[in-house]
Short mmCIF file of C-alpha atoms and ligand atoms in Angstrom, two decimals:
data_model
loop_
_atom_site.label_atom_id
_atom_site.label_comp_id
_atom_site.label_asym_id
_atom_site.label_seq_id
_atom_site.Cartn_x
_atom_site.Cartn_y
_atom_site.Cartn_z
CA UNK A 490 25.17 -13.27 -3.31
CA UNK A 491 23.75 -14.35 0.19
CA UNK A 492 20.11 -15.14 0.57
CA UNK A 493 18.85 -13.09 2.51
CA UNK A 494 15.69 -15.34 3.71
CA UNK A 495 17.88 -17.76 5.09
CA UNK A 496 17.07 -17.66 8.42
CA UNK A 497 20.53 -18.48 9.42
CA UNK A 498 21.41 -15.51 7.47
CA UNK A 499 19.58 -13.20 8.96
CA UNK A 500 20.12 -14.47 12.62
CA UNK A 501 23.86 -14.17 12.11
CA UNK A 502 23.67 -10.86 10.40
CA UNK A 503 21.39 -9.16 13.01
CA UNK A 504 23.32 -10.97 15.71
CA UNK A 505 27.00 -9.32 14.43
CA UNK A 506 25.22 -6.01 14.47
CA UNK A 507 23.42 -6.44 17.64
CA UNK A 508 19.99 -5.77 16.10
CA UNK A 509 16.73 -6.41 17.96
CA UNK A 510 13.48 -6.35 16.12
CA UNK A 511 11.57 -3.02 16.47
CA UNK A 512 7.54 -3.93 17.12
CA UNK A 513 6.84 -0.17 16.55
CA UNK A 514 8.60 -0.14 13.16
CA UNK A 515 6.72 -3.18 12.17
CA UNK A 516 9.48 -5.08 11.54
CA UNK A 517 8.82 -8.67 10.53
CA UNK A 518 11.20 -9.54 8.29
CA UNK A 519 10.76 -11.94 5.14
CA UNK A 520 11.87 -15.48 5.46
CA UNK A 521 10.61 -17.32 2.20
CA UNK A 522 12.46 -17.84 -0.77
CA UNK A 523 9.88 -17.68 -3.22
CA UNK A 524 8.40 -14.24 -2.10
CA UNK A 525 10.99 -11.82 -3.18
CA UNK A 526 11.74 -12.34 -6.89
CA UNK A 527 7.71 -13.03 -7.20
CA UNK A 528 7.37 -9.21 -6.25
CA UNK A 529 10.66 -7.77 -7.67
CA UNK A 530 9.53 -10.17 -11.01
CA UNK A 531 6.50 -7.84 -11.21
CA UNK A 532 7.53 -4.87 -9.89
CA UNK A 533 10.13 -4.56 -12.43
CA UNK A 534 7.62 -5.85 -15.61
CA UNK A 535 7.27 -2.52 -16.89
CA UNK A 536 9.36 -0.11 -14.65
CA UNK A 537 13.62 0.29 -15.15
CA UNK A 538 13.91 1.43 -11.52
CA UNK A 539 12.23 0.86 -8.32
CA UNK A 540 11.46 2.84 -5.21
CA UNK A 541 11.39 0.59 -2.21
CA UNK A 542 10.00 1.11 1.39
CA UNK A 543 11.73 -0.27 4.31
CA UNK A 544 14.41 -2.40 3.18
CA UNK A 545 15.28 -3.83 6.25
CA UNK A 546 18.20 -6.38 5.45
CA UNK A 547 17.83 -6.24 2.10
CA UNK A 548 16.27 -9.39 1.56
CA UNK A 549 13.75 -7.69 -1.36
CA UNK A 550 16.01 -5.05 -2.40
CA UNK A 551 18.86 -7.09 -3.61
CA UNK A 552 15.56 -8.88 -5.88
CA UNK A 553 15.08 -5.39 -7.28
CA UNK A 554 18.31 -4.67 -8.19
CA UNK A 555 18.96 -7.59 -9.88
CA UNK A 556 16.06 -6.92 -11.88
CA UNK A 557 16.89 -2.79 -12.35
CA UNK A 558 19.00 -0.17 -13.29
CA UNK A 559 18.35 1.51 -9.84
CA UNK A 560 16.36 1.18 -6.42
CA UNK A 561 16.08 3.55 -4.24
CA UNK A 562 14.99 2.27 -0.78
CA UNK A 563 13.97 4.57 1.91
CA UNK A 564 14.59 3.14 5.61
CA UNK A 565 13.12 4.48 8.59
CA UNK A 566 15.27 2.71 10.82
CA UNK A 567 18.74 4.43 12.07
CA UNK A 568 20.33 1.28 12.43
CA UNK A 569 19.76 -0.47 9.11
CA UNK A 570 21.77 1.86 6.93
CA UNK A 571 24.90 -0.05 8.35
CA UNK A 572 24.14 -3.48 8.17
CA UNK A 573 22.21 -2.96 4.29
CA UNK A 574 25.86 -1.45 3.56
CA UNK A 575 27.37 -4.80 4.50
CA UNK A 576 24.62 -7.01 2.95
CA UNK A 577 23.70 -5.13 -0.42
CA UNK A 578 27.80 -4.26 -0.66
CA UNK A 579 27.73 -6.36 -4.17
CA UNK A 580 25.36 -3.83 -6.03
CA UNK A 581 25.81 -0.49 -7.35
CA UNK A 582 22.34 0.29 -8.46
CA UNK A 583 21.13 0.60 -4.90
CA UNK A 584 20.89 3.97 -2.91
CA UNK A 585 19.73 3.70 0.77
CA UNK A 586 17.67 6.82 2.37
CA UNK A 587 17.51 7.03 6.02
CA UNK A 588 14.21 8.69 6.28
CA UNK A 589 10.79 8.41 6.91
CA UNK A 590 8.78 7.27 4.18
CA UNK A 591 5.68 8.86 4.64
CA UNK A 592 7.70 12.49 4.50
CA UNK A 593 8.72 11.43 0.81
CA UNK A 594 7.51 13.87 -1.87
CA UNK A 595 7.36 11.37 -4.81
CA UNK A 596 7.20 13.29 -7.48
CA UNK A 597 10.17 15.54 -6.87
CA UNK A 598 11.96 12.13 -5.80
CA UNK A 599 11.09 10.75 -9.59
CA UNK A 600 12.42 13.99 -11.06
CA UNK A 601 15.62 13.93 -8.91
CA UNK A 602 16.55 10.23 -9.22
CA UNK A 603 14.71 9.05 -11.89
CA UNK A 604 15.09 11.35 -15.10
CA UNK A 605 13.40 9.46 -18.14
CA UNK A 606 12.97 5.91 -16.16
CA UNK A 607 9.99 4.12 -15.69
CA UNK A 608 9.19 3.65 -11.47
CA UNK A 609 7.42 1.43 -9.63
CA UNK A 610 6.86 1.22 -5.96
CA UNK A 611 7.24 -2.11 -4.23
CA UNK A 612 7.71 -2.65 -0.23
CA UNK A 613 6.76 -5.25 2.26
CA UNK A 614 5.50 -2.57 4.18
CA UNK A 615 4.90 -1.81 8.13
CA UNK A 616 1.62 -2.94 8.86
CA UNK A 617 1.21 0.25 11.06
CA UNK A 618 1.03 2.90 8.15
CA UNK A 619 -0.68 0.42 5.28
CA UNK A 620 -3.26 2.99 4.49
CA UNK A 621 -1.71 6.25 5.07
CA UNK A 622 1.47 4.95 2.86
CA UNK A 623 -0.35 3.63 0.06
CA UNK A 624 -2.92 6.56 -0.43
CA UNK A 625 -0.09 8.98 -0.32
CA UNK A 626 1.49 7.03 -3.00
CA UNK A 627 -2.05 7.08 -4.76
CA UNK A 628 -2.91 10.64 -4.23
CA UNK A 629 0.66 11.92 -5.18
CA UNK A 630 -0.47 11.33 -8.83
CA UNK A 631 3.19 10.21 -9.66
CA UNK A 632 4.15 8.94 -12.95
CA UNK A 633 4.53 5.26 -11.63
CA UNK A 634 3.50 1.99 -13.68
CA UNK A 635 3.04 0.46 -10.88
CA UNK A 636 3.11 -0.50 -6.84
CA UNK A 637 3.35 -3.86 -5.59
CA UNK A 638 2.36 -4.49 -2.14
CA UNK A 639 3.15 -6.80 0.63
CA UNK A 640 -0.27 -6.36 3.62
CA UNK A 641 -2.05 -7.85 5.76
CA UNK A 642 -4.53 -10.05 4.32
CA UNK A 643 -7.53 -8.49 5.93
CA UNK A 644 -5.91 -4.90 4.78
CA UNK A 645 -5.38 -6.19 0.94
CA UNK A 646 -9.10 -7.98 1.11
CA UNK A 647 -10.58 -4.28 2.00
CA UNK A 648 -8.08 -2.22 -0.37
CA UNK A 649 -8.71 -4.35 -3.72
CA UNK A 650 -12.16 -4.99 -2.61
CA UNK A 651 -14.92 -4.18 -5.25
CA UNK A 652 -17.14 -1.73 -4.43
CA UNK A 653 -21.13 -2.97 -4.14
CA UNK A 654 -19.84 -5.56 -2.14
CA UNK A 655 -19.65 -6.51 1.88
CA UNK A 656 -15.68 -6.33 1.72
CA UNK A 657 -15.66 -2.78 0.70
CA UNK A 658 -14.87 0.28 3.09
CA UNK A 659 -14.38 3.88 2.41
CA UNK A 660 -10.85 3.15 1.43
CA UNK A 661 -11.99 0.25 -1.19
CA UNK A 662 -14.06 3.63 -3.00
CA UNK A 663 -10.71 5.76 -2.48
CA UNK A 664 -8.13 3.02 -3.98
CA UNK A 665 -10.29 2.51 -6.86
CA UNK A 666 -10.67 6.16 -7.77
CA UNK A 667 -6.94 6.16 -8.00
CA UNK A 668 -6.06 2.91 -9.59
CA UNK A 669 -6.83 -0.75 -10.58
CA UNK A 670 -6.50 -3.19 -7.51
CA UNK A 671 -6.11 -7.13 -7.53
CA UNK A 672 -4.52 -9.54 -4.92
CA UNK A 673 -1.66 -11.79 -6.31
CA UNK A 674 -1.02 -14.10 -4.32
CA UNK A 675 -0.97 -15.15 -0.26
CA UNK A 676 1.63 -14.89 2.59
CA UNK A 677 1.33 -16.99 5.60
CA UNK A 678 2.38 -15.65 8.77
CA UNK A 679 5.16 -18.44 9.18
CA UNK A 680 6.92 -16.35 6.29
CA UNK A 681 8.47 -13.83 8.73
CA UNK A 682 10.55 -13.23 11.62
CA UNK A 683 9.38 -12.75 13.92
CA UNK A 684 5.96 -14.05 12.99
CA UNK A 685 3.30 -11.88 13.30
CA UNK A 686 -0.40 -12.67 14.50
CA UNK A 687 -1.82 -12.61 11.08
CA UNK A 688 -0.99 -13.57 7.58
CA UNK A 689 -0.20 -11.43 4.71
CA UNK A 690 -1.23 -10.99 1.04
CA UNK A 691 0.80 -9.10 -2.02
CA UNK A 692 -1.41 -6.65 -3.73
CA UNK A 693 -0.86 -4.86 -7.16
CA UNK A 694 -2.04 -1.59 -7.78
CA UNK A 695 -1.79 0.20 -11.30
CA UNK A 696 -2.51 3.97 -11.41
CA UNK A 697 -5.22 5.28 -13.67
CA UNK A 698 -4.26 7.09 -16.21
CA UNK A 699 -8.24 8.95 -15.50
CA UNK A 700 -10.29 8.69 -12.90
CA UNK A 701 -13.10 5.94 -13.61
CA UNK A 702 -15.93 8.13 -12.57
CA UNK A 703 -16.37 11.92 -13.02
CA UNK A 704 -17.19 13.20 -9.70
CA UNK A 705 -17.36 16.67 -9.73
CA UNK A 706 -15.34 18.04 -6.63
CA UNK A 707 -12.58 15.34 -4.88
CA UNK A 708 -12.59 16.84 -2.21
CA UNK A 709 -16.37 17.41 -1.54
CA UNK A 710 -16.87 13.20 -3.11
CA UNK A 711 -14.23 11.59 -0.28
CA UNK A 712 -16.53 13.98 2.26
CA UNK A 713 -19.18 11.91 1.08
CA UNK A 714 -17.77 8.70 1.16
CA UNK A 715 -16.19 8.80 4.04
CA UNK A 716 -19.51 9.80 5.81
CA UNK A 717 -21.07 7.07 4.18
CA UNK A 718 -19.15 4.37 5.48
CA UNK A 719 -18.35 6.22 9.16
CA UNK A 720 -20.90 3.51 10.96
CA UNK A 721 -21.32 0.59 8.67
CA UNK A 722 -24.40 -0.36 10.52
CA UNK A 723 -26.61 2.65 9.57
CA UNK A 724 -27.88 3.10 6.55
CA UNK A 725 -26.21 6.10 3.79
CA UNK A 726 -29.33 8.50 4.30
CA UNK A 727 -28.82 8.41 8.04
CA UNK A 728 -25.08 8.24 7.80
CA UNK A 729 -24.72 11.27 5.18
CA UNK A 730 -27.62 13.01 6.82
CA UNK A 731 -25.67 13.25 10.24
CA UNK A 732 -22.08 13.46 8.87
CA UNK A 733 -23.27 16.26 6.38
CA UNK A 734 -25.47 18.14 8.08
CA UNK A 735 -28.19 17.35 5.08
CA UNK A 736 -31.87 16.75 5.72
CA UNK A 737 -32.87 13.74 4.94
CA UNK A 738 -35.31 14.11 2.36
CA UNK A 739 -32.64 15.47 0.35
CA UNK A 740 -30.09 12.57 0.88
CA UNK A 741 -33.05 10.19 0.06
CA UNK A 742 -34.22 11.70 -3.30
CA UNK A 743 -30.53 11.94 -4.32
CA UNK A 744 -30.62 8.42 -3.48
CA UNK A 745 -33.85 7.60 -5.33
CA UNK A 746 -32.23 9.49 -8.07
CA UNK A 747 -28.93 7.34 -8.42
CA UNK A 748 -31.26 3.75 -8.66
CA UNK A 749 -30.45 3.00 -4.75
CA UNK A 750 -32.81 2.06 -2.27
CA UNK A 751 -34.07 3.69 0.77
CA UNK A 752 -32.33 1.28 3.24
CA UNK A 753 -28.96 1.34 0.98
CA UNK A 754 -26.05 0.80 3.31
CA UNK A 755 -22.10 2.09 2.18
CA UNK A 756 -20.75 -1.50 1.13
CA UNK A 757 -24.29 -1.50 -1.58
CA UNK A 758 -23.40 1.38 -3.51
CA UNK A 759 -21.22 1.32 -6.80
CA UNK A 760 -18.35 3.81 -7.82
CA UNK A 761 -21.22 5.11 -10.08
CA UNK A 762 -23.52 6.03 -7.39
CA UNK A 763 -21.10 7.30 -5.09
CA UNK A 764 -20.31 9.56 -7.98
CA UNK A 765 -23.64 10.51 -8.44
CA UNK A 766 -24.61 11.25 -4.95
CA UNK A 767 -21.37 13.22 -4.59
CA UNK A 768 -22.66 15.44 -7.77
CA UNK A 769 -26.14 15.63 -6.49
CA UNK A 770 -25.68 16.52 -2.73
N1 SAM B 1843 11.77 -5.47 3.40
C1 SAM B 1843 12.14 -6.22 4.58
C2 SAM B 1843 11.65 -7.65 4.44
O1 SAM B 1843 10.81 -7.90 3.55
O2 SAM B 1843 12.10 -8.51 5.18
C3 SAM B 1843 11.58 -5.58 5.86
C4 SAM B 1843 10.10 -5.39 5.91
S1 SAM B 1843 9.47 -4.88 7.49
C5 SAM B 1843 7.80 -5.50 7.36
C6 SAM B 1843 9.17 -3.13 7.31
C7 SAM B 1843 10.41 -2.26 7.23
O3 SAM B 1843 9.98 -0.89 7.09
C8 SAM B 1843 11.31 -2.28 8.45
O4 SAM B 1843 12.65 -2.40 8.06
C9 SAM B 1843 11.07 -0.92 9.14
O5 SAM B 1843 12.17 -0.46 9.87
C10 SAM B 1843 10.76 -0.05 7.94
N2 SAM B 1843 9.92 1.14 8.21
C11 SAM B 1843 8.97 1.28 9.17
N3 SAM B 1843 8.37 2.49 9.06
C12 SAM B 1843 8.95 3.12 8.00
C13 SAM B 1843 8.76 4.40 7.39
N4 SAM B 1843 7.84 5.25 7.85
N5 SAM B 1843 9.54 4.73 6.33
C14 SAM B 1843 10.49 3.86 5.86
N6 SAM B 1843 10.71 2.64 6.41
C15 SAM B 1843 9.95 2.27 7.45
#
């Protein structure tokens, strides 16, 4: 089996195919030993098969499959189909999709591929579609054990944040309502090829199997988050009263009401209060 993080490896492989690295893809590509069977190790803890985003040589897929009955990797790219053909050629538990992630119903891709296997997610994913990837995998309510995450450290700090605390953001509130967060270990930028301008962390995220706070209507609670935290330098009353149209006095005794202060700010408030508030207004 080649290793695929050998940067001689890789340059040679691209280099036969005449592959140049696609910024707007976010293609950086792994060049660490060590990273790849540390995510595929616990990725594939509980799950028989793995769903992978953005393969690009292979260099983490070939770490899933030797750890799975079956990956199934979906690859934006047009031009990586050929060259994971050449690299992955050893495996047969590996199916490559050319499409677009983020178009991916998950749950009918589990009951087509996937009939009475434990899944997991894993990807070292574009840096461009972080959020928008993971809370589509989150709000898809898929029967997976887990996901296991390669970010950007400043992204995985806010998403596994805990809420109450400076690092939080309106997606901290949203991950948590979804599933149990925790960054595993660090990624320096000197990982990757190309290197990008900042370094990376792998996050683990494990569904909830209920939501940890009963909040009434979802739809109606994100409002409310998402208000609260849309200019982190006001405080929630004036922040809710403006993005919801609510008088004050009414945002304030609702605030009173769930043990917050006056002056709260977003990054204060606990799943519990959000909760609250979201019942309340
Ligand atoms: N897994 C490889 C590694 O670790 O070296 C490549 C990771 S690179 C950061 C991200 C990969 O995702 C690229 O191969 C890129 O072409 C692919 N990609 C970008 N956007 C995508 C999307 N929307 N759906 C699927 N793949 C995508």
């Amino acid at each position: 089996m080649k290793d695929l993080s050998d940067l001689r490896v890789i340059e040679s492989t691209l280099k036969k195919h005449g592959f140049d690295f696609s910024k707007k893809l976010g293609q950086n590509f792994l060049t660490d030993p060590q990273v790849c069977p540390r995510m595929a190790e616990l990725a594939c803890s509980n799950a028989d098969a793995v769903v992978e985003i953005g393969p690009g040589i292979g260099v983490l897929t070939q770490q899933l499959a030797l750890r799975a009955k079956k990956v199934v990797a979906f690859e934006l790219d047009r031009r990586l189909p050929a060259v994971l053909k050449e690299t992955l050629s050893e495996f047969d538990n590996i199916e490559i999709i050319n499409q677009d992630f983020l178009e991916v119903d998950l749950n009918d891709l589990i009951c087509e591929k996937f009939e009475g296997m434990r899944v997991a997610v894993c990807a070292n994913l574009p840096y461009y579609i972080t959020s928008p990837l993971i809370m589509g995998v989150l709000t898809a309510r898929a029967p997976i054990t887990r996901g296991v995450f390669m970010v950007q450290k400043e992204a995985g700090e806010r998403l596994c944040a805990d809420p109450g605390t400076r690092e939080a953001g309106a997606v901290t509130i949203a991950v948590r309502y979804y599933a149990a967060a925790r960054e595993v270990f660090g990624v320096p930028r000197t990982s990757f090829i190309p290197a990008p301008r900042v370094d990376s962390e792998v996050i683990e995220l494990i569904p909830n199997q209920t939501p940890p706070v009963e909040v009434g209507d979802e739809v109606h609670f994100f409002r409310v988050v998402k208000a609260a935290f849309s200019q982190r330098r006001k405080t929630v009353v004036n922040c809710l009263s403006s993005g919801l149209g609510i008088p004050k006095e009414g945002v304030l005794s609702a605030l009173r009401a769930c043990g917050a202060h006056d002056r709260s700010r977003a990054e204060e408030l606990t799943m519990e209060q959000f909760a609250a508030l979201s019942r309340m207004l």
